[in-house]
Amino acid sequence: MLFSKKKKVLNVIYNKIVEESKGSLNLIFENPHNTDQFMEFFQLNLILILWFMKQNNIDNKNLDYLITIFVKDLEGMVIELGASETSLRKKIRVIIENFYGRLYSYTELFDHYESNNYEIKKNVIKKNFHFLSNLKPIIKYLNTNILYLRKLQLDDFWEANFIFRVKKVF
């Protein structure tokens, strides 16, 4: 019964990540106009939250639940974008494989963020945000939000009382 209450809260947190991602993406990049760009940016924010949860020893089933919501969301999005039913599983499998690769590489990056030099950050980000020509805004975004999440209180997290911080850099 307790986990079902957590699921409701996790759904609110997931929706908060979606809304925050939309707003942050529009503030960071001058012309975000691509579904792929939003998906990559949203995944970054989801990974930031999963990293926060792991750092705060939140039960893995809560992390798994957020990932499950993400996968279900993907299915709906791919169908809305006009993918055929036959290619649906293949497209989703590729996106999920990429997500887990990002989850691994970003988690390593976030765990050792202070000790990582600019080149390491740039290489990891460049692999995942191939549409960016200027990496400074996203590196600044990560710096700001990793520091913010390290200070975020668990009570605020569980109340979905967090905002991804944006500092425009052009």
XYZ file of N, CA and C in Angstrom:
510
model
N 0.816 -1.195 0.000
C 0.000 0.000 0.000
C 0.862 1.262 0.000
N 1.952 1.216 0.728
C 2.827 2.371 0.818
C 3.406 2.735 -0.545
N 3.799 1.706 -1.329
C 4.381 2.002 -2.636
C 3.353 2.616 -3.583
N 2.068 2.267 -3.441
C 1.060 2.873 -4.317
C 0.938 4.372 -4.048
N 1.114 4.798 -2.798
C 1.134 6.234 -2.499
C 2.367 6.878 -3.116
N 3.488 6.177 -3.048
C 4.723 6.691 -3.658
C 4.563 6.820 -5.169
N 3.836 5.880 -5.783
C 3.630 5.936 -7.228
C 2.934 7.229 -7.638
N 1.947 7.632 -6.850
C 1.245 8.885 -7.152
C 2.220 10.055 -7.090
N 3.060 10.065 -6.075
C 4.048 11.133 -5.925
C 5.065 11.067 -7.059
N 5.482 9.865 -7.415
C 6.448 9.707 -8.509
C 5.849 10.156 -9.841
N 4.551 9.945 -10.039
C 3.892 10.455 -11.247
C 3.934 11.983 -11.275
N 3.718 12.607 -10.133
C 3.796 14.067 -10.046
C 5.221 14.522 -10.342
N 6.201 13.820 -9.789
C 7.613 14.164 -10.028
C 7.953 14.008 -11.506
N 7.502 12.931 -12.120
C 7.753 12.708 -13.546
C 7.167 13.857 -14.373
N 5.921 14.218 -14.085
C 5.285 15.317 -14.819
C 6.024 16.633 -14.591
N 6.547 16.805 -13.404
C 7.330 18.003 -13.098
C 8.599 18.034 -13.966
N 9.245 16.879 -14.120
C 10.443 16.793 -14.969
C 10.094 17.167 -16.410
N 8.958 16.683 -16.897
C 8.529 16.999 -18.266
C 8.334 18.503 -18.421
N 7.563 19.091 -17.522
C 7.277 20.528 -17.611
C 8.540 21.375 -17.461
N 9.378 21.001 -16.499
C 10.628 21.735 -16.302
C 11.534 21.621 -17.529
N 11.525 20.459 -18.159
C 12.358 20.253 -19.346
C 11.911 21.158 -20.485
N 10.607 21.267 -20.668
C 10.085 22.153 -21.730
C 10.523 23.589 -21.483
N 10.330 24.052 -20.268
C 10.679 25.435 -19.944
C 12.168 25.701 -20.032
N 12.957 24.790 -19.493
C 14.414 24.976 -19.495
C 14.980 24.934 -20.900
N 14.492 24.009 -21.707
C 14.977 23.887 -23.083
C 14.751 25.188 -23.840
N 13.581 25.782 -23.667
C 13.276 27.042 -24.357
C 14.130 28.197 -23.852
N 14.549 28.156 -22.598
C 15.391 29.224 -22.062
C 16.861 29.068 -22.443
N 17.313 27.825 -22.571
C 18.730 27.581 -22.850
C 19.063 27.759 -24.326
N 18.213 27.242 -25.173
C 18.507 27.265 -26.605
C 17.584 28.245 -27.306
N 18.154 28.990 -28.225
C 17.391 30.033 -28.902
C 16.259 29.476 -29.761
N 16.502 28.390 -30.461
C 15.496 27.863 -31.379
C 15.273 26.359 -31.210
N 14.795 25.919 -30.050
C 14.514 24.488 -29.938
C 13.237 24.172 -30.723
N 13.355 23.344 -31.711
C 12.203 23.088 -32.560
C 12.125 21.630 -32.997
N 12.774 20.789 -32.292
C 12.907 19.426 -32.744
C 12.518 18.471 -31.613
N 11.720 17.471 -31.915
C 11.309 16.489 -30.913
C 12.509 15.732 -30.363
N 13.472 15.438 -31.225
C 14.679 14.737 -30.772
C 15.450 15.577 -29.755
N 15.525 16.880 -29.983
C 16.210 17.760 -29.037
C 15.515 17.734 -27.683
N 14.187 17.820 -27.703
C 13.456 17.773 -26.442
C 13.681 16.433 -25.757
N 13.633 15.347 -26.514
C 13.799 14.015 -25.925
C 15.179 13.877 -25.273
N 16.211 14.352 -25.934
C 17.556 14.278 -25.368
C 17.666 15.138 -24.109
N 17.088 16.313 -24.152
C 17.148 17.211 -22.999
C 16.319 16.656 -21.841
N 15.146 16.132 -22.152
C 14.317 15.519 -21.121
C 15.049 14.350 -20.469
N 15.688 13.519 -21.267
C 16.443 12.394 -20.719
C 17.543 12.879 -19.782
N 18.191 13.966 -20.130
C 19.214 14.538 -19.257
C 18.606 14.909 -17.903
N 17.460 15.570 -17.912
C 16.807 15.957 -16.660
C 16.322 14.742 -15.872
N 15.798 13.748 -16.568
C 15.380 12.522 -15.892
C 16.590 11.851 -15.240
N 17.694 11.821 -15.938
C 18.919 11.218 -15.398
C 19.424 12.026 -14.202
N 19.314 13.350 -14.259
C 19.689 14.164 -13.100
C 18.863 13.758 -11.874
N 17.567 13.566 -12.067
C 16.697 13.186 -10.941
C 17.001 11.765 -10.480
N 17.219 10.852 -11.395
C 17.577 9.476 -11.007
C 18.892 9.471 -10.232
N 19.841 10.288 -10.666
C 21.119 10.410 -9.964
C 20.899 10.949 -8.554
N 20.060 11.988 -8.431
C 19.738 12.544 -7.115
C 19.147 11.455 -6.216
N 18.234 10.683 -6.766
C 17.580 9.635 -5.977
C 18.596 8.591 -5.514
N 19.484 8.216 -6.401
C 20.519 7.230 -6.060
C 21.454 7.796 -4.991
N 21.844 9.055 -5.133
C 22.730 9.694 -4.159
C 22.099 9.761 -2.776
N 20.775 9.813 -2.740
C 20.059 9.918 -1.475
C 19.488 8.585 -1.010
N 19.996 7.510 -1.597
C 19.642 6.149 -1.195
C 18.138 5.883 -1.221
N 17.468 6.448 -2.201
C 16.044 6.176 -2.388
C 15.923 4.791 -3.025
N 14.981 4.036 -2.548
C 14.782 2.654 -2.971
C 14.774 2.529 -4.504
N 15.481 1.525 -5.008
C 15.596 1.318 -6.457
C 14.256 1.117 -7.145
N 13.272 0.584 -6.445
C 11.981 0.382 -7.114
C 11.346 1.719 -7.484
N 11.684 2.776 -6.760
C 11.206 4.114 -7.123
C 11.885 4.605 -8.396
N 13.173 4.346 -8.510
C 13.897 4.705 -9.733
C 13.342 3.913 -10.915
N 13.144 2.619 -10.689
C 12.604 1.756 -11.743
C 11.225 2.232 -12.196
N 10.433 2.691 -11.249
C 9.095 3.164 -11.593
C 9.169 4.388 -12.506
N 10.058 5.326 -12.207
C 10.214 6.502 -13.084
C 10.641 6.086 -14.489
N 11.527 5.118 -14.559
C 11.978 4.637 -15.876
C 10.825 3.957 -16.608
N 9.988 3.224 -15.882
C 8.824 2.573 -16.482
C 7.860 3.610 -17.061
N 7.632 4.679 -16.333
C 6.768 5.754 -16.851
C 7.369 6.317 -18.139
N 8.672 6.518 -18.134
C 9.371 7.039 -19.309
C 9.162 6.123 -20.518
N 9.302 4.824 -20.318
C 9.138 3.873 -21.422
C 7.701 3.916 -21.955
N 6.724 3.967 -21.066
C 5.320 4.052 -21.510
C 5.071 5.353 -22.274
N 5.671 6.425 -21.797
C 5.567 7.707 -22.486
C 6.163 7.622 -23.888
N 7.280 6.927 -23.994
C 7.937 6.758 -25.300
C 7.010 6.075 -26.286
N 6.357 5.036 -25.823
C 5.450 4.296 -26.706
C 4.377 5.221 -27.269
N 3.784 6.023 -26.396
C 2.756 6.958 -26.853
C 3.304 8.003 -27.796
N 4.484 8.521 -27.482
C 5.083 9.557 -28.314
C 5.427 9.016 -29.701
N 6.001 7.840 -29.759
C 6.395 7.263 -31.050
C 5.158 7.014 -31.911
N 4.073 6.557 -31.287
C 2.829 6.345 -32.034
C 2.269 7.678 -32.526
N 2.286 8.704 -31.657
C 1.793 10.032 -32.045
C 2.585 10.623 -33.203
N 3.876 10.322 -33.247
C 4.722 10.851 -34.318
C 4.546 10.096 -35.628
N 3.679 9.082 -35.612
C 3.330 8.406 -36.848
C 4.077 7.126 -37.132
N 4.749 6.564 -36.169
C 5.446 5.299 -36.406
C 4.425 4.178 -36.548
N 4.736 3.256 -37.414
C 3.831 2.122 -37.595
C 3.972 1.161 -36.421
N 2.929 0.393 -36.198
C 2.932 -0.576 -35.101
C 4.073 -1.585 -35.247
N 4.409 -1.923 -36.490
C 5.453 -2.929 -36.710
C 6.840 -2.423 -36.348
N 7.075 -1.133 -36.535
C 8.408 -0.602 -36.225
C 8.500 -0.028 -34.810
N 7.383 -0.036 -34.094
C 7.315 0.565 -32.767
C 8.336 -0.035 -31.804
N 8.351 -1.337 -31.687
C 9.265 -1.989 -30.733
C 10.725 -1.704 -31.058
N 11.055 -1.721 -32.332
C 12.438 -1.469 -32.731
C 12.857 -0.044 -32.373
N 12.015 0.929 -32.688
C 12.338 2.330 -32.386
C 12.483 2.541 -30.881
N 11.572 1.988 -30.125
C 11.619 2.148 -28.670
C 12.845 1.450 -28.095
N 13.158 0.275 -28.620
C 14.337 -0.447 -28.132
C 15.605 0.385 -28.334
N 15.738 1.021 -29.474
C 16.914 1.853 -29.758
C 16.973 3.043 -28.791
N 15.840 3.694 -28.582
C 15.802 4.844 -27.667
C 16.150 4.408 -26.252
N 15.623 3.271 -25.822
C 15.885 2.784 -24.468
C 17.356 2.380 -24.312
N 17.914 1.734 -25.324
C 19.341 1.383 -25.266
C 20.188 2.643 -25.142
N 19.851 3.668 -25.923
C 20.576 4.940 -25.829
C 20.394 5.576 -24.452
N 19.177 5.491 -23.906
C 18.912 6.048 -22.584
C 19.791 5.380 -21.530
N 19.854 4.063 -21.539
C 20.673 3.370 -20.540
C 22.160 3.673 -20.714
N 22.599 3.848 -21.954
C 23.986 4.267 -22.189
C 24.242 5.650 -21.613
N 23.297 6.561 -21.829
C 23.410 7.900 -21.252
C 23.350 7.852 -19.734
N 22.453 7.049 -19.215
C 22.318 6.923 -17.759
C 23.652 6.517 -17.147
N 24.305 5.563 -17.754
C 25.603 5.099 -17.247
C 26.667 6.201 -17.367
N 26.793 6.791 -18.555
C 27.874 7.770 -18.759
C 27.639 9.052 -17.959
N 26.393 9.509 -17.893
C 26.114 10.718 -17.110
C 26.272 10.464 -15.614
N 25.838 9.308 -15.142
C 25.975 9.012 -13.714
C 27.439 9.035 -13.308
N 28.288 8.440 -14.116
C 29.728 8.494 -13.837
C 30.233 9.935 -13.841
N 29.777 10.705 -14.808
C 30.169 12.112 -14.900
C 29.702 12.885 -13.665
N 28.457 12.701 -13.264
C 27.905 13.435 -12.124
C 28.555 13.018 -10.809
N 28.868 11.736 -10.671
C 29.482 11.252 -9.427
C 30.837 11.908 -9.163
N 31.544 12.246 -10.216
C 32.893 12.808 -10.083
C 32.972 14.181 -10.738
N 31.928 14.964 -10.610
C 31.804 16.197 -11.376
C 32.910 17.210 -11.104
N 33.267 17.405 -9.844
C 34.299 18.398 -9.541
C 35.659 18.011 -10.119
N 35.942 16.706 -10.114
C 37.254 16.269 -10.580
C 37.328 16.161 -12.104
N 36.198 16.217 -12.778
C 36.201 16.151 -14.241
C 36.613 17.494 -14.819
N 37.510 17.446 -15.762
C 37.870 18.696 -16.410
C 36.897 18.997 -17.549
N 37.022 20.160 -18.106
C 36.110 20.621 -19.148
C 36.086 19.662 -20.341
N 37.237 19.120 -20.715
C 37.304 18.234 -21.883
C 36.483 16.959 -21.671
N 36.542 16.393 -20.472
C 35.748 15.191 -20.185
C 34.267 15.532 -20.287
N 33.853 16.625 -19.657
C 32.452 17.048 -19.718
C 32.033 17.256 -21.174
N 32.875 17.962 -21.909
C 32.569 18.275 -23.297
C 32.409 17.000 -24.128
N 33.291 16.032 -23.940
C 33.226 14.792 -24.719
C 31.967 13.990 -24.425
N 31.607 13.876 -23.153
C 30.396 13.124 -22.792
C 29.166 13.830 -23.350
N 29.116 15.127 -23.202
C 27.953 15.884 -23.654
C 27.861 15.898 -25.171
N 28.984 16.046 -25.833
C 28.995 16.096 -27.302
C 28.476 14.785 -27.899
N 28.804 13.662 -27.261
C 28.310 12.370 -27.736
C 26.787 12.300 -27.677
N 26.211 12.948 -26.679
C 24.779 12.822 -26.438
C 23.953 13.965 -26.997
N 24.563 15.112 -27.186
C 23.855 16.260 -27.742
C 24.513 16.639 -29.061
N 24.375 15.770 -30.030
C 25.046 15.952 -31.306
C 24.561 17.182 -32.069
N 23.382 17.698 -31.734
C 22.851 18.858 -32.444
C 23.443 20.175 -31.955
N 24.230 20.138 -30.875
C 24.781 21.376 -30.311
C 26.092 21.760 -30.977
N 26.191 22.999 -31.338
C 27.481 23.494 -31.815
C 28.209 24.202 -30.671
N 27.448 24.771 -29.744
C 28.013 25.449 -28.581
C 27.635 24.654 -27.326
N 28.614 24.045 -26.681
C 28.349 23.200 -25.517
C 28.289 23.980 -24.207
N 28.708 25.235 -24.218
C 28.753 26.010 -22.975
C 27.401 26.099 -22.263
N 26.287 26.331 -22.970
C 25.016 26.434 -22.246
C 24.647 25.151 -21.497
N 24.870 24.010 -22.108
C 24.476 22.756 -21.459
C 25.433 22.417 -20.321
N 26.715 22.724 -20.464
C 27.677 22.489 -19.375
C 27.345 23.404 -18.200
N 27.014 24.639 -18.488
C 26.603 25.576 -17.427
C 25.332 25.068 -16.747
N 24.402 24.583 -17.538
C 23.146 24.032 -17.010
C 23.437 22.859 -16.072
N 24.301 21.960 -16.504
C 24.661 20.807 -15.664
C 25.358 21.256 -14.381
N 26.328 22.150 -14.503
C 27.031 22.649 -13.315
C 26.039 23.197 -12.296
N 25.155 24.039 -12.763
C 24.180 24.694 -11.887
C 23.253 23.676 -11.225
N 22.764 22.716 -12.006
C 21.770 21.789 -11.473
C 22.361 20.672 -10.626
N 23.569 20.278 -10.887
C 24.212 19.295 -10.017
C 24.438 19.915 -8.642
N 24.922 21.145 -8.618
C 25.105 21.832 -7.338
C 23.769 22.019 -6.622
N 22.743 22.384 -7.361
C 21.412 22.571 -6.782
C 20.870 21.261 -6.196
N 20.966 20.180 -6.964
C 20.428 18.901 -6.494
C 21.202 18.357 -5.295
N 22.475 18.662 -5.217
C 23.253 18.225 -4.051
C 22.748 18.876 -2.768
N 22.131 20.032 -2.895
C 21.618 20.751 -1.720
C 20.122 20.523 -1.491
N 19.436 19.947 -2.454
C 17.993 19.749 -2.360
C 17.657 18.790 -1.214
N 16.713 19.187 -0.404
C 16.265 18.357 0.714
C 15.298 17.285 0.206
N 15.332 16.118 0.828
C 14.454 15.024 0.418
C 12.981 15.397 0.526
N 12.612 16.115 1.559
C 11.207 16.522 1.704
C 10.762 17.368 0.519
N 11.625 18.270 0.078
C 11.297 19.090 -1.090
C 11.177 18.229 -2.345
N 12.048 17.250 -2.464
C 11.985 16.351 -3.615
C 10.654 15.606 -3.636
N 10.274 15.009 -2.517
C 9.049 14.209 -2.454
C 7.797 15.052 -2.627
N 7.913 16.349 -2.442
C 6.781 17.246 -2.679
C 6.856 17.857 -4.080
N 7.796 17.371 -4.887
C 8.041 17.894 -6.240
C 8.303 19.391 -6.188
N 8.990 19.798 -5.145
C 9.307 21.201 -4.941
C 10.751 21.456 -5.389
N 10.968 21.309 -6.673
C 12.290 21.574 -7.243
C 12.104 22.219 -8.605
N 13.085 22.996 -8.981
C 13.070 23.683 -10.277
C 14.456 23.536 -10.880
N 14.515 23.090 -12.126
C 15.807 23.051 -12.786
C 16.260 24.486 -13.011
N 17.475 24.763 -12.601
C 18.018 26.117 -12.665
C 18.600 26.383 -14.047
N 18.304 27.564 -14.562
C 18.787 27.938 -15.891
C 19.515 29.275 -15.792
N 20.723 29.288 -16.346
C 21.465 30.529 -16.521
C 21.831 30.603 -17.984
N 21.305 31.573 -18.663
C 21.528 31.694 -20.093
C 22.971 32.060 -20.395
N 23.592 31.326 -21.300
C 24.974 31.583 -21.706
C 25.021 31.527 -23.226
N 25.231 32.673 -23.847
C 25.374 32.694 -25.322
C 26.585 33.469 -25.705
